[in-house]
PDB file of C-alpha atoms in Angstrom:
ATOM      1  CA  MET A   1      -9.390  10.439  -2.043  1.00 90.00           C
ATOM      2  CA  LYS A   2      -7.100   7.372  -2.982  1.00 96.00           C
ATOM      3  CA  ILE A   3      -6.485   4.811  -0.212  1.00 97.00           C
ATOM      4  CA  GLN A   4      -3.477   2.372  -0.784  1.00 98.00           C
ATOM      5  CA  PRO A   5      -3.422  -0.257   2.141  1.00 98.00           C
ATOM      6  CA  PHE A   6      -0.585  -2.256   3.272  1.00 98.00           C
ATOM      7  CA  THR A   7      -0.289  -4.963   5.794  1.00 98.00           C
ATOM      8  CA  LEU A   8       3.217  -5.102   7.303  1.00 97.00           C
ATOM      9  CA  GLY A   9       5.710  -6.158  10.074  1.00 93.00           C
ATOM     10  CA  GLU A  10       5.813  -8.924  12.604  1.00 90.00           C
ATOM     11  CA  VAL A  11       2.173  -8.716  13.706  1.00 92.00           C
ATOM     12  CA  SER A  12       0.536  -7.847  10.526  1.00 96.00           C
ATOM     13  CA  THR A  13      -0.388  -4.323  10.955  1.00 97.00           C
ATOM     14  CA  ASN A  14      -2.385  -2.319   8.691  1.00 98.00           C
ATOM     15  CA  THR A  15      -1.084   1.134   7.400  1.00 98.00           C
ATOM     16  CA  TYR A  16      -2.824   3.207   4.997  1.00 98.00           C
ATOM     17  CA  LEU A  17      -1.411   5.835   2.568  1.00 98.00           C
ATOM     18  CA  VAL A  18      -4.052   8.485   1.550  1.00 98.00           C
ATOM     19  CA  TYR A  19      -3.446  10.661  -1.504  1.00 96.00           C
ATOM     20  CA  GLY A  20      -5.134  12.536  -4.268  1.00 90.00           C
ATOM     21  CA  LEU A  21      -6.499  15.241  -1.823  1.00 83.00           C
ATOM     22  CA  ASN A  22      -4.022  18.045  -2.754  1.00 85.00           C
ATOM     23  CA  GLY A  23      -1.747  17.365  -5.821  1.00 90.00           C
ATOM     24  CA  ASN A  24       0.856  15.080  -4.625  1.00 93.00           C
ATOM     25  CA  ASP A  25       0.506  15.308  -1.183  1.00 95.00           C
ATOM     26  CA  ALA A  26       0.215  12.177   0.884  1.00 97.00           C
ATOM     27  CA  ILE A  27      -0.690  10.992   4.393  1.00 98.00           C
ATOM     28  CA  LEU A  28       0.249   8.060   6.332  1.00 98.00           C
ATOM     29  CA  VAL A  29      -2.001   6.679   8.783  1.00 98.00           C
ATOM     30  CA  ASP A  30       0.082   4.378  11.149  1.00 98.00           C
ATOM     31  CA  ALA A  31       3.882   3.263  10.983  1.00 97.00           C
ATOM     32  CA  PRO A  32       4.674  -0.492  11.413  1.00 97.00           C
ATOM     33  CA  ASP A  33       7.811  -2.096  11.013  1.00 95.00           C
ATOM     34  CA  GLY A  34       8.717  -3.300   7.383  1.00 95.00           C
ATOM     35  CA  ILE A  35       7.820   0.429   6.211  1.00 97.00           C
ATOM     36  CA  GLY A  36      10.329   0.206   3.326  1.00 96.00           C
ATOM     37  CA  LYS A  37       7.296  -1.022   1.073  1.00 97.00           C
ATOM     38  CA  VAL A  38       5.474   2.090   1.710  1.00 98.00           C
ATOM     39  CA  ILE A  39       8.585   4.403   1.083  1.00 98.00           C
ATOM     40  CA  ARG A  40       9.038   2.497  -2.385  1.00 97.00           C
ATOM     41  CA  PHE A  41       5.446   3.202  -3.429  1.00 98.00           C
ATOM     42  CA  ILE A  42       5.651   7.107  -2.397  1.00 97.00           C
ATOM     43  CA  ARG A  43       8.802   7.431  -4.405  1.00 97.00           C
ATOM     44  CA  GLU A  44       7.555   5.389  -7.283  1.00 97.00           C
ATOM     45  CA  ASN A  45       4.455   7.561  -7.670  1.00 96.00           C
ATOM     46  CA  GLY A  46       6.010  10.902  -7.021  1.00 96.00           C
ATOM     47  CA  LEU A  47       4.170  11.502  -3.781  1.00 97.00           C
ATOM     48  CA  ASP A  48       5.183  14.023  -1.074  1.00 96.00           C
ATOM     49  CA  LEU A  49       4.559  12.580   2.473  1.00 97.00           C
ATOM     50  CA  LYS A  50       3.154  15.576   4.409  1.00 97.00           C
ATOM     51  CA  TYR A  51       1.758  13.851   7.666  1.00 98.00           C
ATOM     52  CA  ILE A  52       1.984  10.662   9.614  1.00 98.00           C
ATOM     53  CA  LEU A  53      -1.133  10.207  11.705  1.00 98.00           C
ATOM     54  CA  LEU A  54      -1.202   7.750  14.448  1.00 98.00           C
ATOM     55  CA  THR A  55      -4.105   6.077  15.825  1.00 98.00           C
ATOM     56  CA  HIS A  56      -2.205   5.134  18.987  1.00 97.00           C
ATOM     57  CA  ALA A  57       1.299   4.562  19.790  1.00 96.00           C
ATOM     58  CA  HIS A  58       1.848   0.834  20.673  1.00 96.00           C
ATOM     59  CA  PHE A  59       4.975  -0.577  19.097  1.00 94.00           C
ATOM     60  CA  ASP A  60       3.379  -2.136  16.069  1.00 95.00           C
ATOM     61  CA  HIS A  61       2.069   1.297  14.931  1.00 97.00           C
ATOM     62  CA  VAL A  62       5.295   3.439  15.370  1.00 97.00           C
ATOM     63  CA  MET A  63       8.197   1.154  14.572  1.00 95.00           C
ATOM     64  CA  GLY A  64       8.498   2.600  11.083  1.00 96.00           C
ATOM     65  CA  LEU A  65       8.574   6.171  12.201  1.00 96.00           C
ATOM     66  CA  THR A  66      12.561   6.186  12.395  1.00 94.00           C
ATOM     67  CA  GLU A  67      12.933   5.270   8.746  1.00 96.00           C
ATOM     68  CA  LEU A  68      10.032   7.568   7.696  1.00 97.00           C
ATOM     69  CA  SER A  69      11.539  10.519   9.529  1.00 95.00           C
ATOM     70  CA  LYS A  70      14.948   9.957   7.784  1.00 95.00           C
ATOM     71  CA  GLU A  71      13.379   9.597   4.266  1.00 96.00           C
ATOM     72  CA  PHE A  72      10.802  12.331   4.835  1.00 97.00           C
ATOM     73  CA  PRO A  73      12.263  14.966   7.702  1.00 96.00           C
ATOM     74  CA  ASP A  74       9.553  17.478   6.890  1.00 95.00           C
ATOM     75  CA  ALA A  75       6.708  14.919   7.416  1.00 97.00           C
ATOM     76  CA  GLU A  76       4.779  15.996  10.641  1.00 97.00           C
ATOM     77  CA  ILE A  77       3.816  13.164  13.108  1.00 97.00           C
ATOM     78  CA  PHE A  78       0.796  13.551  15.069  1.00 98.00           C
ATOM     79  CA  VAL A  79      -0.543  11.550  18.210  1.00 97.00           C
ATOM     80  CA  ASP A  80      -2.728  12.053  20.989  1.00 97.00           C
ATOM     81  CA  GLN A  81      -1.100  13.664  23.950  1.00 95.00           C
ATOM     82  CA  ALA A  82      -2.130  10.714  26.201  1.00 95.00           C
ATOM     83  CA  ASP A  83      -0.150   8.252  24.207  1.00 95.00           C
ATOM     84  CA  SER A  84       3.124  10.205  23.880  1.00 93.00           C
ATOM     85  CA  CYS A  85       4.441   8.350  26.930  1.00 91.00           C
ATOM     86  CA  PHE A  86       4.927   5.291  24.656  1.00 93.00           C
ATOM     87  CA  LEU A  87       7.062   7.250  22.337  1.00 93.00           C
ATOM     88  CA  LEU A  88       9.473   9.235  24.982  1.00 88.00           C
ATOM     89  CA  ASN A  89      12.738   7.925  26.540  1.00 86.00           C
ATOM     90  CA  SER A  90      13.454   5.653  23.721  1.00 83.00           C
ATOM     91  CA  GLY A  91      10.073   3.940  23.785  1.00 87.00           C
ATOM     92  CA  GLU A  92      10.429   3.165  27.388  1.00 87.00           C
ATOM     93  CA  MET A  93       6.552   2.320  27.861  1.00 89.00           C
ATOM     94  CA  ASN A  94       6.616   0.201  24.470  1.00 92.00           C
ATOM     95  CA  VAL A  95       9.908  -1.737  25.863  1.00 91.00           C
ATOM     96  CA  LYS A  96       8.207  -2.302  29.045  1.00 89.00           C
ATOM     97  CA  LEU A  97       5.106  -3.728  27.020  1.00 91.00           C
ATOM     98  CA  LEU A  98       7.250  -5.972  24.991  1.00 91.00           C
ATOM     99  CA  SER A  99       9.320  -7.238  28.028  1.00 90.00           C
ATOM    100  CA  GLU A 100       5.918  -8.242  29.899  1.00 88.00           C
ATOM    101  CA  SER A 101       3.871  -9.527  27.124  1.00 89.00           C
ATOM    102  CA  PHE A 102       5.993 -10.400  24.164  1.00 90.00           C
ATOM    103  CA  PRO A 103       9.668 -10.843  25.590  1.00 91.00           C
ATOM    104  CA  PHE A 104      10.701 -13.055  22.493  1.00 91.00           C
ATOM    105  CA  MET A 105      10.065  -9.888  20.361  1.00 88.00           C
ATOM    106  CA  LEU A 106      12.127  -7.635  22.440  1.00 90.00           C
ATOM    107  CA  LYS A 107      15.704  -8.035  20.943  1.00 89.00           C
ATOM    108  CA  ALA A 108      14.321  -7.650  17.544  1.00 89.00           C
ATOM    109  CA  PHE A 109      12.196  -4.548  18.061  1.00 91.00           C
ATOM    110  CA  ARG A 110      14.135  -2.504  20.445  1.00 90.00           C
ATOM    111  CA  PRO A 111      16.262  -0.927  17.804  1.00 90.00           C
ATOM    112  CA  TYR A 112      13.323   0.481  16.324  1.00 90.00           C
ATOM    113  CA  LEU A 113      12.210   2.055  19.638  1.00 90.00           C
ATOM    114  CA  ASP A 114      15.866   3.294  20.613  1.00 89.00           C
ATOM    115  CA  SER A 115      15.821   5.623  17.935  1.00 88.00           C
ATOM    116  CA  LEU A 116      12.487   6.962  17.508  1.00 92.00           C
ATOM    117  CA  PRO A 117      11.870  10.605  16.617  1.00 92.00           C
ATOM    118  CA  THR A 118      11.388  13.214  19.295  1.00 87.00           C
ATOM    119  CA  ASP A 119       9.410  15.741  17.615  1.00 91.00           C
ATOM    120  CA  TYR A 120       5.485  15.009  17.730  1.00 95.00           C
ATOM    121  CA  ARG A 121       2.465  17.303  17.323  1.00 96.00           C
ATOM    122  CA  PHE A 122      -0.689  16.675  19.322  1.00 97.00           C
ATOM    123  CA  TYR A 123      -4.327  16.308  17.858  1.00 97.00           C
ATOM    124  CA  GLY A 124      -6.770  18.880  18.201  1.00 96.00           C
ATOM    125  CA  LYS A 125     -10.525  18.370  17.294  1.00 96.00           C
ATOM    126  CA  SER A 126      -9.781  17.830  13.493  1.00 96.00           C
ATOM    127  CA  ILE A 127      -6.796  17.433  11.237  1.00 95.00           C
ATOM    128  CA  LEU A 128      -6.948  18.194   7.353  1.00 94.00           C
ATOM    129  CA  SER A 129     -10.503  16.602   6.382  1.00 93.00           C
ATOM    130  CA  PHE A 130     -10.731  14.414   9.410  1.00 97.00           C
ATOM    131  CA  SER A 131     -12.513  14.510  12.644  1.00 97.00           C
ATOM    132  CA  VAL A 132     -10.497  13.244  15.524  1.00 98.00           C
ATOM    133  CA  ILE A 133     -12.554  11.113  17.645  1.00 97.00           C
ATOM    134  CA  ARG A 134     -11.171   9.998  21.029  1.00 97.00           C
ATOM    135  CA  THR A 135     -11.677   6.520  21.853  1.00 97.00           C
ATOM    136  CA  PRO A 136      -9.774   5.423  25.012  1.00 97.00           C
ATOM    137  CA  GLY A 137      -9.663   1.916  25.992  1.00 96.00           C
ATOM    138  CA  HIS A 138      -7.308   0.081  23.853  1.00 97.00           C
ATOM    139  CA  THR A 139      -4.843   2.743  24.987  1.00 96.00           C
ATOM    140  CA  GLU A 140      -5.659   6.069  26.721  1.00 95.00           C
ATOM    141  CA  GLY A 141      -4.529   8.168  23.926  1.00 96.00           C
ATOM    142  CA  SER A 142      -6.446   5.882  21.085  1.00 97.00           C
ATOM    143  CA  VAL A 143      -8.167   8.002  18.392  1.00 98.00           C
ATOM    144  CA  CYS A 144     -10.024   7.357  15.238  1.00 98.00           C
ATOM    145  CA  LEU A 145      -9.790   9.503  12.157  1.00 98.00           C
ATOM    146  CA  TYR A 146     -13.193  10.087  10.332  1.00 98.00           C
ATOM    147  CA  ASP A 147     -13.852  11.814   6.917  1.00 97.00           C
ATOM    148  CA  GLU A 148     -17.643  12.419   7.048  1.00 96.00           C
ATOM    149  CA  LYS A 149     -17.747  13.519   3.402  1.00 95.00           C
ATOM    150  CA  GLU A 150     -15.756  10.494   2.129  1.00 96.00           C
ATOM    151  CA  LYS A 151     -17.438   8.168   4.691  1.00 97.00           C
ATOM    152  CA  ILE A 152     -14.073   6.718   5.682  1.00 98.00           C
ATOM    153  CA  LEU A 153     -12.928   5.827   9.285  1.00 98.00           C
ATOM    154  CA  PHE A 154      -9.661   4.858  10.264  1.00 98.00           C
ATOM    155  CA  SER A 155     -10.131   3.075  13.370  1.00 98.00           C
ATOM    156  CA  GLY A 156      -6.826   1.784  14.544  1.00 97.00           C
ATOM    157  CA  ASP A 157      -7.049  -0.989  17.312  1.00 97.00           C
ATOM    158  CA  THR A 158     -10.345   0.528  18.830  1.00 97.00           C
ATOM    159  CA  ILE A 159     -12.663  -1.610  16.872  1.00 97.00           C
ATOM    160  CA  PHE A 160     -11.927  -4.508  14.258  1.00 96.00           C
ATOM    161  CA  SER A 161     -14.404  -6.566  12.043  1.00 95.00           C
ATOM    162  CA  GLY A 162     -16.627  -8.060  14.601  1.00 93.00           C
ATOM    163  CA  SER A 163     -14.194  -7.627  17.403  1.00 94.00           C
ATOM    164  CA  TYR A 164     -12.078  -4.886  19.231  1.00 94.00           C
ATOM    165  CA  GLY A 165      -8.656  -4.153  20.477  1.00 94.00           C
ATOM    166  CA  ARG A 166      -6.939  -5.825  23.649  1.00 93.00           C
ATOM    167  CA  THR A 167      -7.416  -4.007  26.628  1.00 94.00           C
ATOM    168  CA  ASP A 168      -4.790  -5.901  28.896  1.00 90.00           C
ATOM    169  CA  PHE A 169      -1.716  -3.636  27.755  1.00 89.00           C
ATOM    170  CA  PRO A 170      -0.771  -0.532  30.093  1.00 81.00           C
ATOM    171  CA  GLY A 171      -3.555   2.060  29.633  1.00 83.00           C
ATOM    172  CA  GLY A 172      -5.952  -0.422  28.382  1.00 91.00           C
ATOM    173  CA  ASN A 173      -9.509  -0.418  30.116  1.00 95.00           C
ATOM    174  CA  GLN A 174     -12.101  -2.584  28.737  1.00 95.00           C
ATOM    175  CA  GLY A 175     -15.173  -0.429  30.151  1.00 96.00           C
ATOM    176  CA  LYS A 176     -13.713   2.656  28.542  1.00 96.00           C
ATOM    177  CA  LEU A 177     -13.106   0.982  25.344  1.00 96.00           C
ATOM    178  CA  PHE A 178     -16.765  -0.451  25.100  1.00 95.00           C
ATOM    179  CA  ARG A 179     -18.285   3.034  25.855  1.00 95.00           C
ATOM    180  CA  SER A 180     -15.929   4.437  23.192  1.00 96.00           C
ATOM    181  CA  ILE A 181     -16.929   2.030  20.735  1.00 96.00           C
ATOM    182  CA  ARG A 182     -20.798   2.744  21.350  1.00 95.00           C
ATOM    183  CA  THR A 183     -20.072   6.436  20.976  1.00 95.00           C
ATOM    184  CA  LEU A 184     -17.880   5.822  17.815  1.00 96.00           C
ATOM    185  CA  LEU A 185     -20.445   4.008  16.201  1.00 96.00           C
ATOM    186  CA  SER A 186     -23.434   6.235  17.304  1.00 94.00           C
ATOM    187  CA  SER A 187     -21.707   9.212  15.612  1.00 94.00           C
ATOM    188  CA  ILE A 188     -20.875   7.778  11.977  1.00 96.00           C
ATOM    189  CA  SER A 189     -23.241   6.918   9.109  1.00 96.00           C
ATOM    190  CA  ASP A 190     -24.276   3.514   8.444  1.00 96.00           C
ATOM    191  CA  ASP A 191     -22.520   3.523   5.295  1.00 96.00           C
ATOM    192  CA  THR A 192     -18.933   4.368   6.644  1.00 97.00           C
ATOM    193  CA  LEU A 193     -16.291   2.026   5.718  1.00 98.00           C
ATOM    194  CA  ILE A 194     -14.133   1.048   8.693  1.00 98.00           C
ATOM    195  CA  LEU A 195     -10.489   0.513   7.940  1.00 98.00           C
ATOM    196  CA  PRO A 196      -8.909  -0.997  11.192  1.00 98.00           C
ATOM    197  CA  GLY A 197      -5.433  -1.562  12.441  1.00 97.00           C
ATOM    198  CA  HIS A 198      -5.437  -5.254  12.020  1.00 97.00           C
ATOM    199  CA  GLY A 199      -7.452  -7.768   9.841  1.00 96.00           C
ATOM    200  CA  ALA A 200     -10.112  -6.935   7.021  1.00 97.00           C
ATOM    201  CA  TYR A 201     -12.197  -3.642   6.793  1.00 97.00           C
ATOM    202  CA  THR A 202     -15.637  -3.717   7.833  1.00 97.00           C
ATOM    203  CA  GLU A 203     -18.876  -1.484   7.552  1.00 97.00           C
ATOM    204  CA  ALA A 204     -20.272   0.814  10.325  1.00 97.00           C
ATOM    205  CA  LYS A 205     -23.956  -1.164   9.678  1.00 96.00           C
ATOM    206  CA  LYS A 206     -22.350  -4.280  10.110  1.00 96.00           C
ATOM    207  CA  GLU A 207     -20.595  -3.280  13.433  1.00 96.00           C
ATOM    208  CA  LYS A 208     -23.615  -1.330  14.988  1.00 96.00           C
ATOM    209  CA  ALA A 209     -25.709  -4.670  14.383  1.00 95.00           C
ATOM    210  CA  PHE A 210     -22.951  -6.613  16.055  1.00 91.00           C
ATOM    211  CA  TYR A 211     -23.048  -4.167  19.132  1.00 88.00           C
ATOM    212  CA  GLY A 212     -26.781  -3.999  19.265  1.00 87.00           C
ATOM    213  CA  LEU A 213     -26.967  -0.598  17.986  1.00 85.00           C
ATOM    214  CA  LEU A 214     -29.518  -1.025  15.206  1.00 69.00           C
TER     215      LEU A 214
END
């Protein structure tokens, strides 16, 4: 497995291109604005984007979907069903979030949301080599993607290095998030590399110590 990280967009969102699993097939974890850099990398390296896996559907993780779906119309987009509300009706829930919390961003971001794709698939218990671990709290439909063999966890905005995602947006719940984090960390090995939706990577052992699980 090869992983090419990118930090993109107005709020410095991490996205990860995963490849080297099956020929030229590639997987993208999350799709922020500024996605052109990822598209160029895919083209320059002769990769074939097969899947776009969303850890959750907040605006800063989905605004690249429109451009990606035009460039790679056969790529399947997966999201947890509980977060599909952020993608429907021209991203209505994301527009509401922006209006209430980041009104200065709404004018610039709304065009990305007005033209979101409409064809999504919902996660089951696993996808490809990843276990889908549901971690409600940041959003109701937040998930983490765990490859036990490779000891890699894509944690979205559930857990960061020494921190965690906000819970003051629609669908957020701090109690649920803390329970999700403890359950998540208890289910992965200490030497798992955690690749979050924002900020630097971390390791499970460090985060287990931070949350008092060691």
